[in-house]
Coordinates of C-alpha atoms in Angstrom, one line a residue:
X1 CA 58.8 240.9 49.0
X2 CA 60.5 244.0 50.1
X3 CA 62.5 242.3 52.6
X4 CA 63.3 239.4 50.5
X5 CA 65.0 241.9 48.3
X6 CA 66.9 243.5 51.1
X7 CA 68.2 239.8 52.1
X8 CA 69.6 239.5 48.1
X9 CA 71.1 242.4 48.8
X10 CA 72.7 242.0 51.6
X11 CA 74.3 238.7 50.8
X12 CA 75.4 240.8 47.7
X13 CA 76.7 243.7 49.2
X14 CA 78.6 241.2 51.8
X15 CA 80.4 239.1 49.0
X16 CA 81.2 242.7 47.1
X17 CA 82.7 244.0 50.7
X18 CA 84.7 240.9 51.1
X19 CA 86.1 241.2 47.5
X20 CA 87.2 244.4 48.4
X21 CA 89.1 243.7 51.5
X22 CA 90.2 241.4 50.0
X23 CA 92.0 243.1 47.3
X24 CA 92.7 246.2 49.5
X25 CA 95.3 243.9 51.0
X26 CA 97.0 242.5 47.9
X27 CA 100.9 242.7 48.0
X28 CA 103.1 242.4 44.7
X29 CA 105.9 241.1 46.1
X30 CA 104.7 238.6 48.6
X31 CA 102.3 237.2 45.7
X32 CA 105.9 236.2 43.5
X33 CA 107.5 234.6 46.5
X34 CA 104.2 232.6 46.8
X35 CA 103.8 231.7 43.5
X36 CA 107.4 229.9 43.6
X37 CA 106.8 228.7 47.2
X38 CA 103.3 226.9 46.3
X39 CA 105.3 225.7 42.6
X40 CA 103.1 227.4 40.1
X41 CA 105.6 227.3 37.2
X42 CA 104.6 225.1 33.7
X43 CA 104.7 221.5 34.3
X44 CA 104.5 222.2 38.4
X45 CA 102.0 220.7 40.8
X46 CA 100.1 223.9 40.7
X47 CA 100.5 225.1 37.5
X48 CA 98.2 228.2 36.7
X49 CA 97.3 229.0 40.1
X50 CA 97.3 232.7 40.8
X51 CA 98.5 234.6 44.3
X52 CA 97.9 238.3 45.0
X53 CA 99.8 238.0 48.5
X54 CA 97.4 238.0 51.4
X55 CA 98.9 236.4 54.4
X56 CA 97.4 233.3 55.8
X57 CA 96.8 235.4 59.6
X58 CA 95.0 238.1 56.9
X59 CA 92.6 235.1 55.7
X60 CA 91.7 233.8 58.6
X61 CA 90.9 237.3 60.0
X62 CA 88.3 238.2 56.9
X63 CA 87.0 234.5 57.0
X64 CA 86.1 235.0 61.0
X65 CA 84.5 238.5 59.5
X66 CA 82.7 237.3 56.8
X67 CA 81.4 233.6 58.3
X68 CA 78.1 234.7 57.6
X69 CA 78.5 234.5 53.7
X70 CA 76.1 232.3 52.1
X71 CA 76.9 229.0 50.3
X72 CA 76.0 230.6 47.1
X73 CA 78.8 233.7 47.9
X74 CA 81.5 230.8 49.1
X75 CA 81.0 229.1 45.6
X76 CA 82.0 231.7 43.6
X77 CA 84.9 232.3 46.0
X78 CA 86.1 228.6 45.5
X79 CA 85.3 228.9 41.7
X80 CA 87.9 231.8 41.8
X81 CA 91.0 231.6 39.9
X82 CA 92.9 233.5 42.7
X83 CA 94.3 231.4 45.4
X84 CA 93.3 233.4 48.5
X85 CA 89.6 233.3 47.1
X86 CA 89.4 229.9 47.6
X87 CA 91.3 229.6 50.5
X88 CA 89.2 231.9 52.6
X89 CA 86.3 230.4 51.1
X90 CA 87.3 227.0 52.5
X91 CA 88.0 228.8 56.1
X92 CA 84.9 230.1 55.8
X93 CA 83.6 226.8 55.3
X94 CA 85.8 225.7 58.5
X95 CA 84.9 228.2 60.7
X96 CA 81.0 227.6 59.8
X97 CA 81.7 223.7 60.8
X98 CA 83.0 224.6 64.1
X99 CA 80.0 227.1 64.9
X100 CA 77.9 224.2 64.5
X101 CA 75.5 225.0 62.0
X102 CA 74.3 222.0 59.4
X103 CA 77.5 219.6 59.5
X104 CA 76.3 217.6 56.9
X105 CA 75.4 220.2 54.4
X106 CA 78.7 221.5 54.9
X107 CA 80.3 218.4 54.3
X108 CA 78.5 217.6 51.2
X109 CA 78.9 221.3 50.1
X110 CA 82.7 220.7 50.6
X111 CA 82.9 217.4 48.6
X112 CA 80.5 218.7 45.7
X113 CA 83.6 221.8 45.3
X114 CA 86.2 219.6 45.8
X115 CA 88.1 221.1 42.8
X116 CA 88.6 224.0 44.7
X117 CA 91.2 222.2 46.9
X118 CA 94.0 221.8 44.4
X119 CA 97.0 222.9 46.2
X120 CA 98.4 221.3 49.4
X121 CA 97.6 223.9 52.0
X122 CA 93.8 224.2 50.4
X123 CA 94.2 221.0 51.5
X124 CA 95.7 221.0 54.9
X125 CA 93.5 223.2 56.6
X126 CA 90.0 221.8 55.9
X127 CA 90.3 218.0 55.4
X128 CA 90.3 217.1 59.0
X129 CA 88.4 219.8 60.0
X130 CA 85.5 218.7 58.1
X131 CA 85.7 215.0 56.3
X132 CA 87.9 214.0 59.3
X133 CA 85.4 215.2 62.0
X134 CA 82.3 214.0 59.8
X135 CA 83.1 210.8 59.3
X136 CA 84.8 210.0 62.7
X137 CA 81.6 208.0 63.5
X138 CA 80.7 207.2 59.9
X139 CA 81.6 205.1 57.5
X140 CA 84.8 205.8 55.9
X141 CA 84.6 204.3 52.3
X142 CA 85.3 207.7 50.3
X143 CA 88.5 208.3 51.7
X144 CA 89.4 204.7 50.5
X145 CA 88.5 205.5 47.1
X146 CA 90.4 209.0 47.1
X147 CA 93.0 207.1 48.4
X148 CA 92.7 204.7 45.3
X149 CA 92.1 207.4 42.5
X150 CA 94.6 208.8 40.5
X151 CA 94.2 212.5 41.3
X152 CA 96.7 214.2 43.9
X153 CA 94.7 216.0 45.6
X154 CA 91.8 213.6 46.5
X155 CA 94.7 211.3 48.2
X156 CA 96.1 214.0 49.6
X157 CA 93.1 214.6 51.3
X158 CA 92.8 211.1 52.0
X159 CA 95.7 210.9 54.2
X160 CA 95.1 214.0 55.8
X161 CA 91.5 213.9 56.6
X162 CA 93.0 210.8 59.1
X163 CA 94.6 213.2 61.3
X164 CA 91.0 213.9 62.9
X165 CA 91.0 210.2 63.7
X166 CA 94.6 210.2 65.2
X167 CA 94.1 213.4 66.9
X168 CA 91.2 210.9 69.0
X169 CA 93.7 207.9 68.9
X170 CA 91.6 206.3 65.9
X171 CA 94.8 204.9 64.2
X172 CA 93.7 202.2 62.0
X173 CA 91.9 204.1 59.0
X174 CA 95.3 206.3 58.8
X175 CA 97.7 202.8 58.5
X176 CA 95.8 201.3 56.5
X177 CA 95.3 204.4 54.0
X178 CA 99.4 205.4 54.9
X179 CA 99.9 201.7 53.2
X180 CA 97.8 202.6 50.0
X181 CA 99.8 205.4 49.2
X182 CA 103.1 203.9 50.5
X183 CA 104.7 203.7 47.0
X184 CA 102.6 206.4 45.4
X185 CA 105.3 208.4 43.2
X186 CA 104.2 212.5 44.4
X187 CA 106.3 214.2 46.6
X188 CA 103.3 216.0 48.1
X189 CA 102.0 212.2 49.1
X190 CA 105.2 211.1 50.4
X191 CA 105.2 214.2 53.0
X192 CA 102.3 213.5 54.0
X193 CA 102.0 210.1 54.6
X194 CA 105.2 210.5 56.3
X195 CA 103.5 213.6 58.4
X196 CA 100.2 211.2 59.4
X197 CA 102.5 208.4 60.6
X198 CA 104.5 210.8 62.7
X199 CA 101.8 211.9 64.4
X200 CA 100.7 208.3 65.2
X201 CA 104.5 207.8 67.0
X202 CA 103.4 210.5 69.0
X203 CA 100.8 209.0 70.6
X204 CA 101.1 205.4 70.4
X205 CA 105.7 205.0 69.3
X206 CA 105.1 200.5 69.3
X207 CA 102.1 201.1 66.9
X208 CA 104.2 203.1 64.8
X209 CA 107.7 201.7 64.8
X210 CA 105.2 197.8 64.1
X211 CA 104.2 199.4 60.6
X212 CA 107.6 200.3 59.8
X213 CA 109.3 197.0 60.5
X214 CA 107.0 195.6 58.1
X215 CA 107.2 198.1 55.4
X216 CA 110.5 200.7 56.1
X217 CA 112.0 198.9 53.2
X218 CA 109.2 200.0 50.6
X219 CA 108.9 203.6 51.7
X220 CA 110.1 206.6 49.9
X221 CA 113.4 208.1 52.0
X222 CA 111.0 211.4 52.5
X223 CA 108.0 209.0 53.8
X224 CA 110.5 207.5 55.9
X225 CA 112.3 210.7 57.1
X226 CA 109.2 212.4 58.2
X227 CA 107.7 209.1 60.3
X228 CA 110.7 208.8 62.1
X229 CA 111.2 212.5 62.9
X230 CA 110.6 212.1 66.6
X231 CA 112.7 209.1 67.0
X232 CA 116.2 209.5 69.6
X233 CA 118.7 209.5 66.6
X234 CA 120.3 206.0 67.1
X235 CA 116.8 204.6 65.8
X236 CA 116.7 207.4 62.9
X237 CA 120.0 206.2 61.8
X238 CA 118.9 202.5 62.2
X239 CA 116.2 202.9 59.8
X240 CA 117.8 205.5 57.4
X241 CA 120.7 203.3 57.0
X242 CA 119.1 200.7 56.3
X243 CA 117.0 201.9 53.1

């Protein structure tokens, strides 16, 4: 019994030391210029969501530290209101994948928080990490049906969850989910959609520029723009022009 009490309180004591470090490095200044930057204003994309100015080097530093931290401690991190909370929560999460400890708890742990992930970079530096290199093998349904839902953020990571997939020159899953979204109205989608295709031109440029001849005409100019990014200029102007 007297060890089981020093186990609580060592996962307590670790979550309170985090916390701290946390907030030892908070920085006024940078937290305003990330509020703006990640569009936190009334009616913005991330509306309400609260930066105290840790840098992202910072986070992943403390996440590497603190990797131990229970799944009980990294759910009231991503239940925080304060971005950096969450995001080194979700590294956590990340750096816990890659260690390989249980894959599939962490995947399910990271889908049953999903809320957490409401801004794009939340987004960006877990979705591959984990749903893409989970379901790599697996049956790929859910990110069909994120793909299909009305939430942002669940396409978001839809899209981007593919990049594990392209990354092994799996390509389909990210065309076909790339032509879900194609006329999806959010900015944030049309970036990257436009991102996930670029990075299929990379590796395979006929696979690529065959999607666009059939559906160029129907893609936002920022979809568009970002596909065609590594394209010699007389084929950016081609395909720019002609929208």
């Amino acid at each position: 019994m007297g060890d089981y009490i020093k186990l609580i309180n060592k996962d307590i004591d670790m979550l309170n030391q985090l916390i701290k470090e946390i907030n030892s490095k908070a920085n006024d200044k940078k937290a305003k210029i990330y509020a703006r930057f990640f569009k936190t204003g009334k009616g913005e994309y991330g509306e309400g969501d609260v930066f105290i100015g840790l840098t992202v080097p910072e986070q992943r530093n403390l996440a590497e530290e603190y990797i131990d931290l229970n799944f009980t401690d990294i759910k009231k991190l991503l239940e925080n209101k304060i971005h950096e909370y969450r995001l080194i929560g979700l590294f956590i999460l990340v750096y816990k994948y890659q260690r390989n400890e249980n894959k599939k708890e962490i995947f399910d742990f990271y889908l049953k928080n999903i809320y957490a992930s409401n801004n794009w970079d939340l987004i960006d530096c877990v979705a591959d990490k984990i749903i893409g290199k989970y379901l790599i093998d697996k049956d790929k349904k859910i990110l069909y049906d994120f793909a299909s839902s009305n939430n942002l953020w669940k396409k978001r990571i839809s899209i981007i969850s593919t990049f594990e997939f392209i990354k092994n020159n799996e390509f389909e899953d990210a065309l076909k989910i790339s032509e879900i979204l194609l006329k999806d109205k959010h900015d944030l989608i049309h970036k990257a959609v436009g991102w996930m295709l670029r990075e299929v031109g990379k590796r395979n440029q006929n696979l690529l520029e065959n999607f666009l001849k059939k559906k160029y005409k129907e893609m936002p100019r920022t979809m568009l723009r970002y596909a065609i990014e590594k394209f010699d200029e007389n084929k950016k102007n081609y395909y720019m022009s002609k929208k």
